Short mmCIF file of C-alpha atoms in Angstrom, two decimals:
data_model
loop_
_atom_site.label_atom_id
_atom_site.label_comp_id
_atom_site.label_asym_id
_atom_site.label_seq_id
_atom_site.Cartn_x
_atom_site.Cartn_y
_atom_site.Cartn_z
CA MET R 254 0.00 0.00 0.00
CA ASN R 255 1.42 3.33 -1.02
CA TRP R 256 0.40 5.59 1.87
CA ARG R 257 1.72 8.74 0.21
CA ILE R 258 -0.64 8.35 -2.76
CA MET R 259 -3.53 7.48 -0.48
CA GLY R 260 -2.78 10.50 1.70
CA ILE R 261 -2.75 12.83 -1.29
CA GLY R 262 -6.00 11.27 -2.51
CA MET R 263 -7.65 11.74 0.88
CA VAL R 264 -6.48 15.40 1.09
CA LEU R 265 -7.77 16.09 -2.47
CA SER R 266 -11.06 14.40 -1.75
CA PHE R 267 -11.63 16.44 1.43
CA ALA R 268 -10.63 19.57 -0.37
CA LEU R 269 -13.24 18.85 -3.07
CA ILE R 270 -15.94 18.03 -0.52
CA ALA R 271 -15.14 21.30 1.38
CA LEU R 272 -15.37 23.22 -1.94
CA ILE R 273 -18.72 21.71 -2.80
CA ALA R 274 -20.09 22.29 0.73
CA LYS R 275 -18.88 25.95 0.52
CA GLY R 276 -20.79 26.26 -2.78
CA TYR R 277 -23.98 24.92 -1.27
CA ILE R 278 -23.75 27.14 1.81
CA HIS R 279 -23.09 30.12 -0.38
CA VAL R 280 -26.14 29.41 -2.54
CA GLU R 281 -28.41 29.19 0.47
CA LYS R 282 -27.78 32.83 1.36
CA ALA R 283 -29.76 35.09 -0.94
CA GLN R 284 -27.99 38.25 0.09
CA ALA R 285 -24.58 36.74 -0.77
CA LEU R 286 -25.57 36.09 -4.38
CA PRO R 287 -24.04 38.11 -7.14
CA GLU R 288 -26.12 41.25 -7.68
CA ASN R 289 -27.94 40.88 -10.99
CA ARG R 290 -29.27 44.48 -11.12
CA VAL R 291 -25.96 46.37 -10.79
CA GLY R 292 -24.89 47.86 -14.13
CA ARG R 293 -28.46 47.74 -15.45
CA GLU R 294 -31.23 50.18 -15.81
CA ALA R 295 -33.05 51.05 -12.61
CA PRO R 296 -36.61 49.79 -12.66
CA ALA R 297 -39.19 52.58 -12.92
CA PHE R 298 -41.60 53.14 -10.16
CA LYS R 299 -44.37 55.54 -9.02
CA LEU R 300 -45.08 55.17 -5.36
CA PRO R 301 -47.12 57.13 -2.75
CA LEU R 302 -45.26 59.35 -0.35
CA LEU R 303 -45.43 58.46 3.32
CA GLY R 304 -47.08 61.81 3.95
CA TYR R 305 -44.76 62.96 6.67
CA GLN R 306 -43.30 65.98 4.92
CA ALA R 307 -45.08 65.87 1.58
CA GLU R 308 -48.26 64.26 0.18
CA GLY R 309 -48.85 62.67 -3.23
CA GLU R 310 -46.86 60.34 -5.37
CA PHE R 311 -43.25 60.16 -6.41
CA GLU R 312 -42.02 58.92 -9.76
CA LEU R 313 -38.43 57.89 -10.34
CA LYS R 314 -38.63 59.29 -13.85
CA SER R 315 -39.04 62.78 -12.39
CA VAL R 316 -35.50 62.79 -10.93
CA LEU R 317 -33.62 61.06 -13.74
CA GLY R 318 -30.61 63.12 -14.72
CA SER R 319 -29.53 63.31 -11.10
CA PRO R 320 -27.71 60.65 -9.11
CA VAL R 321 -30.28 58.88 -6.86
CA VAL R 322 -29.79 57.00 -3.59
CA ILE R 323 -32.64 54.64 -2.60
CA ASN R 324 -32.68 53.16 0.80
CA PHE R 325 -35.10 50.33 1.59
CA TRP R 326 -35.79 50.29 5.33
CA SER R 327 -38.33 49.67 8.06
CA THR R 328 -38.83 50.78 11.65
CA THR R 329 -38.55 47.26 12.97
CA CYS R 330 -35.08 46.65 11.49
CA ILE R 331 -32.16 47.37 13.85
CA PRO R 332 -29.47 47.91 11.22
CA CYS R 333 -31.83 50.44 9.56
CA LYS R 334 -31.92 52.50 12.76
CA ASP R 335 -28.15 52.04 12.98
CA GLU R 336 -27.55 53.62 9.62
CA HIS R 337 -30.18 56.37 9.85
CA ALA R 338 -27.86 59.11 11.18
CA ASP R 339 -25.25 58.27 8.56
CA LEU R 340 -27.85 58.63 5.74
CA LEU R 341 -28.91 61.98 7.12
CA SER R 342 -25.37 63.28 7.33
CA LEU R 343 -24.73 62.09 3.69
CA ALA R 344 -27.97 63.76 2.59
CA ASP R 345 -26.77 66.96 4.28
CA VAL R 346 -23.56 66.91 2.18
CA TYR R 347 -24.82 65.55 -1.17
CA LYS R 348 -28.34 66.92 -1.48
CA PRO R 349 -27.07 70.47 -2.11
CA LYS R 350 -24.81 68.96 -4.79
CA GLY R 351 -27.78 67.53 -6.65
CA VAL R 352 -28.05 63.94 -5.32
CA VAL R 353 -31.64 62.78 -4.72
CA PHE R 354 -32.16 60.72 -1.53
CA LEU R 355 -35.18 58.50 -1.19
CA GLY R 356 -36.34 56.05 1.49
CA VAL R 357 -38.67 53.20 0.62
CA LEU R 358 -40.49 51.55 3.49
CA HIS R 359 -40.15 47.82 3.24
CA PRO R 360 -41.69 46.34 6.40
CA THR R 361 -41.48 42.64 7.00
CA GLN R 362 -43.84 42.46 9.91
CA GLN R 363 -46.97 44.39 11.05
CA VAL R 364 -47.10 45.86 7.61
CA GLU R 365 -50.39 47.89 8.11
CA GLN R 366 -49.04 49.74 11.16
CA GLU R 367 -45.74 50.60 9.44
CA PRO R 368 -46.56 53.93 7.88
CA ALA R 369 -47.85 55.35 11.18
CA ARG R 370 -44.80 53.99 12.99
CA ALA R 371 -42.49 55.46 10.30
CA LYS R 372 -43.99 58.87 10.73
CA VAL R 373 -43.34 58.77 14.50
CA TYR R 374 -39.76 57.40 13.94
CA LEU R 375 -38.90 60.16 11.39
CA LYS R 376 -40.35 62.84 13.74
CA ARG R 377 -38.21 61.57 16.49
CA ASN R 378 -35.00 60.84 14.54
CA GLY R 379 -35.19 63.37 11.70
CA ALA R 380 -35.98 63.19 8.04
CA LYS R 381 -34.05 64.99 5.33
CA TYR R 382 -35.54 63.29 2.24
CA PRO R 383 -38.89 61.78 1.24
CA THR R 384 -39.92 58.35 2.25
CA LEU R 385 -42.18 56.29 -0.08
CA ILE R 386 -44.51 53.41 0.57
CA ASP R 387 -44.27 50.24 -1.47
CA PRO R 388 -47.62 48.68 -0.65
CA LYS R 389 -47.42 45.67 -2.89
CA LYS R 390 -43.64 45.35 -2.49
CA ARG R 391 -43.47 45.35 -6.28
CA THR R 392 -40.66 47.90 -6.36
CA ALA R 393 -38.65 45.90 -3.83
CA LEU R 394 -39.09 42.78 -6.00
CA ASP R 395 -38.16 44.62 -9.17
CA TYR R 396 -34.95 45.87 -7.54
CA GLY R 397 -34.15 42.43 -6.17
CA VAL R 398 -34.27 43.38 -2.53
CA THR R 399 -33.67 40.31 -0.38
CA GLY R 400 -33.61 41.99 3.07
CA ILE R 401 -33.33 45.33 4.79
CA PRO R 402 -31.61 47.63 4.80
CA GLU R 403 -30.45 47.75 1.25
CA THR R 404 -29.26 50.90 -0.50
CA TYR R 405 -29.10 51.37 -4.29
CA VAL R 406 -27.15 54.07 -6.09
CA ILE R 407 -28.40 55.14 -9.44
CA ASP R 408 -26.35 57.31 -11.73
CA LYS R 409 -27.51 60.33 -13.86
CA SER R 410 -28.31 58.06 -16.83
CA GLY R 411 -30.65 55.87 -14.69
CA MET R 412 -28.29 52.88 -14.33
CA ILE R 413 -27.83 51.12 -11.01
CA GLN R 414 -24.18 51.72 -10.04
CA GLU R 415 -24.01 49.88 -6.71
CA LYS R 416 -26.00 48.00 -4.14
CA PHE R 417 -25.08 48.12 -0.52
CA VAL R 418 -26.45 45.22 1.52
CA GLY R 419 -26.87 45.85 5.23
CA SER R 420 -26.15 49.00 7.22
CA ILE R 421 -24.06 51.56 5.37
CA LYS R 422 -22.49 52.71 8.76
CA SER R 423 -19.21 50.87 7.91
CA LYS R 424 -19.48 51.70 4.21
CA LYS R 425 -20.23 55.37 4.52
CA SER R 426 -16.87 56.55 2.99
CA GLU R 427 -17.37 54.05 0.19
CA LEU R 428 -20.84 55.48 -0.59
CA ALA R 429 -19.53 59.02 -0.33
CA ALA R 430 -16.68 58.21 -2.81
CA LEU R 431 -19.20 56.69 -5.20
CA LEU R 432 -21.47 59.73 -5.01
CA ASP R 433 -18.45 62.01 -5.67
CA SER R 434 -17.62 60.05 -8.76
CA LEU R 435 -21.19 60.35 -10.05
CA LEU R 436 -21.51 64.11 -9.68
CA MET E 684 -70.00 80.64 -32.16
CA VAL E 685 -66.43 80.33 -33.44
CA ARG E 686 -65.18 80.41 -29.84
CA PHE E 687 -67.60 77.54 -29.03
CA PHE E 688 -66.20 75.42 -31.88
CA VAL E 689 -62.58 76.19 -30.87
CA LEU E 690 -63.37 75.18 -27.28
CA PHE E 691 -65.18 72.06 -28.40
CA PHE E 692 -62.29 71.12 -30.69
CA CYS E 693 -59.74 71.62 -27.91
CA LEU E 694 -61.77 69.53 -25.43
CA THR E 695 -62.23 66.76 -27.92
CA CYS E 696 -58.53 66.68 -28.73
CA SER E 697 -57.48 66.71 -25.06
CA SER E 698 -59.92 63.93 -24.13
CA LEU E 699 -58.66 61.78 -27.03
CA ALA E 700 -55.06 62.40 -26.07
CA PHE E 701 -55.71 61.37 -22.42
CA GLY E 702 -57.84 58.43 -23.51
CA GLU E 703 -55.10 57.06 -25.75
CA SER E 704 -52.18 57.66 -23.38
CA LYS E 705 -51.17 54.30 -22.06
CA SER E 706 -50.92 54.14 -18.29
CA ASP E 707 -47.45 53.94 -16.91
CA SER E 708 -46.00 50.43 -16.52
CA SER E 709 -44.78 51.23 -13.09
CA GLU E 710 -48.43 51.72 -12.09
CA THR E 711 -49.88 48.69 -13.82
CA GLY E 712 -47.07 46.32 -12.87
CA GLU E 713 -46.18 45.49 -16.45
CA LEU E 714 -42.67 44.35 -17.22
CA SER E 715 -40.31 45.95 -19.77
CA VAL E 716 -41.49 43.25 -22.20
CA PRO E 717 -45.09 43.06 -23.34
CA PRO E 718 -47.17 40.00 -22.26
CA ILE E 719 -47.45 37.31 -24.97
CA GLY E 720 -50.26 35.33 -23.30
CA ASP E 721 -53.93 36.07 -22.79
CA PRO E 722 -54.97 38.21 -19.77
CA MET E 723 -56.61 36.10 -17.05
CA ASP E 724 -59.63 36.78 -14.96
CA PRO E 725 -58.41 37.93 -11.49
CA ASN E 726 -61.24 35.95 -9.71
CA SER E 727 -60.97 32.82 -11.78
CA LYS E 728 -59.95 29.43 -10.41
CA ALA E 729 -57.44 29.10 -13.21
CA VAL E 730 -55.41 32.10 -12.09
CA LYS E 731 -55.36 30.75 -8.50
CA GLU E 732 -54.12 27.31 -9.68
CA GLN E 733 -51.61 28.75 -12.06
CA THR E 734 -50.24 31.10 -9.32
CA GLN E 735 -49.86 28.12 -7.03
CA ALA E 736 -48.17 26.01 -9.67
CA ILE E 737 -45.64 28.78 -10.56
CA SER E 738 -45.08 29.54 -6.85
CA LYS E 739 -44.17 25.95 -6.20
CA LEU E 740 -41.18 26.25 -8.56
CA LEU E 741 -39.93 29.51 -7.09
CA ARG E 742 -37.58 29.63 -4.08
CA CYS E 743 -38.57 31.88 -1.19
CA PHE E 744 -35.48 34.01 -0.62
CA ALA E 745 -36.38 34.79 2.97
CA CYS E 746 -36.84 31.11 4.00
CA GLN E 747 -34.57 28.17 4.07
CA GLY E 748 -35.23 25.78 1.16
CA LEU E 749 -38.98 26.50 0.98
CA SER E 750 -40.93 27.27 -2.12
CA VAL E 751 -42.94 30.48 -2.41
CA ALA E 752 -46.11 28.38 -2.35
CA ASP E 753 -45.13 26.62 0.87
CA SER E 754 -44.02 29.70 2.82
CA LYS E 755 -46.13 32.21 4.79
CA ALA E 756 -43.20 34.70 4.95
CA ASP E 757 -43.89 38.15 3.88
CA ALA E 758 -41.45 37.99 1.03
CA ALA E 759 -43.11 34.83 -0.27
CA MET E 760 -46.52 36.48 -0.10
CA ALA E 761 -45.23 39.43 -2.15
CA MET E 762 -43.74 37.17 -4.73
CA LYS E 763 -47.00 35.20 -4.98
CA ALA E 764 -48.98 38.40 -5.37
CA ARG E 765 -46.56 39.49 -8.12
CA VAL E 766 -46.95 36.15 -9.93
CA LYS E 767 -50.72 36.56 -9.82
CA GLU E 768 -50.49 40.13 -11.04
CA LEU E 769 -48.35 39.13 -14.00
CA LEU E 770 -50.71 36.25 -14.89
CA ILE E 771 -53.71 38.56 -14.83
CA LEU E 772 -51.82 40.91 -17.20
CA GLY E 773 -51.29 38.05 -19.63
CA TYR E 774 -47.70 37.05 -18.98
CA THR E 775 -46.82 33.39 -19.65
CA ASP E 776 -45.13 31.09 -17.10
CA GLU E 777 -41.88 31.38 -19.05
CA GLN E 778 -42.03 35.19 -18.95
CA ILE E 779 -42.67 35.08 -15.27
CA PHE E 780 -39.85 32.72 -14.55
CA ASP E 781 -37.58 34.80 -16.78
CA TYR E 782 -38.54 37.95 -14.75
CA PHE E 783 -37.60 36.31 -11.44
CA ILE E 784 -34.35 34.85 -12.92
CA ASP E 785 -33.54 38.24 -14.33
CA VAL E 786 -33.81 39.87 -10.90
CA TYR E 787 -32.49 37.11 -8.60
CA GLY E 788 -30.54 34.82 -10.89
CA GLU E 789 -31.02 31.02 -11.48
CA TRP E 790 -30.91 30.54 -7.71
CA ILE E 791 -34.54 31.62 -7.45
CA MET E 792 -35.62 28.47 -9.28
CA LEU E 793 -36.14 25.52 -6.88
CA LYS E 794 -35.45 23.04 -9.67
CA PRO E 795 -32.23 23.92 -11.42
CA ASP E 796 -32.09 24.02 -15.15
CA PRO E 797 -31.18 20.52 -16.51
CA LYS E 798 -28.23 22.07 -18.31
CA HIS E 799 -26.61 22.82 -14.89
CA TRP E 800 -27.05 19.30 -13.48
CA ILE E 801 -23.60 18.32 -14.72
CA LEU E 802 -22.09 20.83 -12.25
CA ILE E 803 -23.68 18.90 -9.37
CA VAL E 804 -23.27 15.39 -10.67
CA ALA E 805 -19.65 15.71 -11.89
CA PRO E 806 -17.90 16.48 -8.58
CA ILE E 807 -19.95 13.91 -6.69
CA SER E 808 -19.01 11.29 -9.29
CA VAL E 809 -15.35 12.16 -9.03
CA ILE E 810 -15.42 11.70 -5.23
CA LEU E 811 -17.26 8.34 -5.53
CA ILE E 812 -14.83 7.17 -8.09
CA GLY E 813 -11.98 8.23 -5.86
CA PHE E 814 -13.36 6.42 -2.88
CA GLY E 815 -14.03 3.39 -5.15
CA VAL E 816 -10.35 3.33 -6.27
CA VAL E 817 -9.06 3.61 -2.67
CA TYR E 818 -11.41 0.87 -1.44
CA GLY E 819 -10.39 -1.33 -4.34
CA ARG E 820 -6.73 -0.92 -3.49
CA LEU E 821 -7.28 -1.65 0.18
CA LYS E 822 -9.32 -4.80 -0.52
CA SER E 823 -7.19 -6.24 -3.34
CA PRO E 824 -4.70 -8.97 -2.29
CA VAL E 825 -1.06 -7.97 -2.33
CA SER E 826 0.50 -9.29 -5.59
CA PRO E 827 3.44 -11.70 -5.31
CA SER E 828 5.77 -9.35 -7.22
CA SER E 829 5.10 -6.53 -4.83
CA GLU E 830 5.51 -8.87 -1.87
CA SER E 831 8.90 -10.07 -3.13
CA SER E 832 10.06 -6.51 -3.76
CA ASP E 833 8.96 -5.56 -0.24
CA LYS E 834 10.98 -8.46 1.16
CA ALA E 835 14.04 -7.42 -0.88
CA GLU E 836 13.68 -3.91 0.48
CA GLU E 837 13.49 -5.26 4.05
CA GLU E 838 16.60 -7.43 3.53
CA ASP E 839 18.50 -4.39 2.21
CA ASP E 840 17.46 -2.31 5.24
CA ARG E 841 18.56 -5.18 7.59
CA GLU E 842 21.92 -5.40 5.79
CA ALA E 843 22.42 -1.67 6.03
CA LEU E 844 21.68 -1.70 9.71
CA SER E 845 23.94 -4.67 10.52
CA ASP E 846 26.76 -2.98 8.61
CA GLU E 847 26.30 0.13 10.77
CA TYR E 848 26.29 -1.89 13.93
CA ARG E 849 29.36 -3.83 12.88
CA ARG E 850 31.17 -0.55 12.21
CA ARG E 851 30.25 0.89 15.56
CA ILE E 852 31.23 -2.25 17.47
CA LEU E 853 34.68 -2.34 15.74
CA ALA E 854 35.13 1.38 16.46
CA GLU E 855 34.33 0.84 20.18
CA LEU E 856 36.68 -2.17 20.39
CA GLU E 857 39.45 -0.12 18.82
CA GLU E 858 38.95 2.65 21.41
CA ASP E 859 39.27 0.05 24.25
#
């Protein structure tokens, strides 16, 4: 029995098994999948405004020609609360430069109560850009949202440039650099 | 009288223009491609059954290994509602699957495309063949030729050792 060959065979087999297992684990996590929407045209939408600062509807088409930041969030999501102050400070810097910031409510629980809760939350924590309601979650599906928070950056030509999964707290400088490059 | 006709003409034109303007796709839920099937009645049994059949083949991204049809998660309900909406608009099963694949990738399909099965079958086959070869080598009787070569190797080792011992003994005797 040649133990060296057998040993090499065993190591290679285990490496292969580990590789396959890693592949399966990776596939199970939707948020870890390669983003299909980045580099493509941002899906159009026309959604009702939350009604906190403004009433009516908002259409993406109306702001095309400016860079747009769309943040999908909800009041029951802790990372969303974690990133709120950072989004406000980015809006402070980039809104005067022409970047449009939008929030889209994407509740995963107690959906009916979410708009009322969001109004209270924004009153308490500040709001510097409009928040929209996605009642059928069609917009979230069109954008490929798999969880919250998720932040999409659209360039002046209406193409999705980047998608940030999770809180942007740790990626704030990355988002700022991207916005600088889009101006 | 002329003013009346001008006003009437303007009103007629504007009503025609508004009547002909197609509603925005972002409002109706239409995709960037037009539907190629027949629109379905929203309250029909057929639309319910078709929604269920399509949902069974789609993976719920918020659940672990469940289909959209089997999950009560909010994301699954939204996907199911979208499937129903697209069926009512006249989109075919293929168009609906293409829409979800376009957004979420092939991963969204619970049953992978047969053309990708080779990617799953090939590595598992290689491992099984590898284990088969190792098992075969372990089970197979040692051949006489390899046995004799092993014995020769053993003999050589013993001779080398005895030479070494002899040299050391002679060296120690000389020292005494």
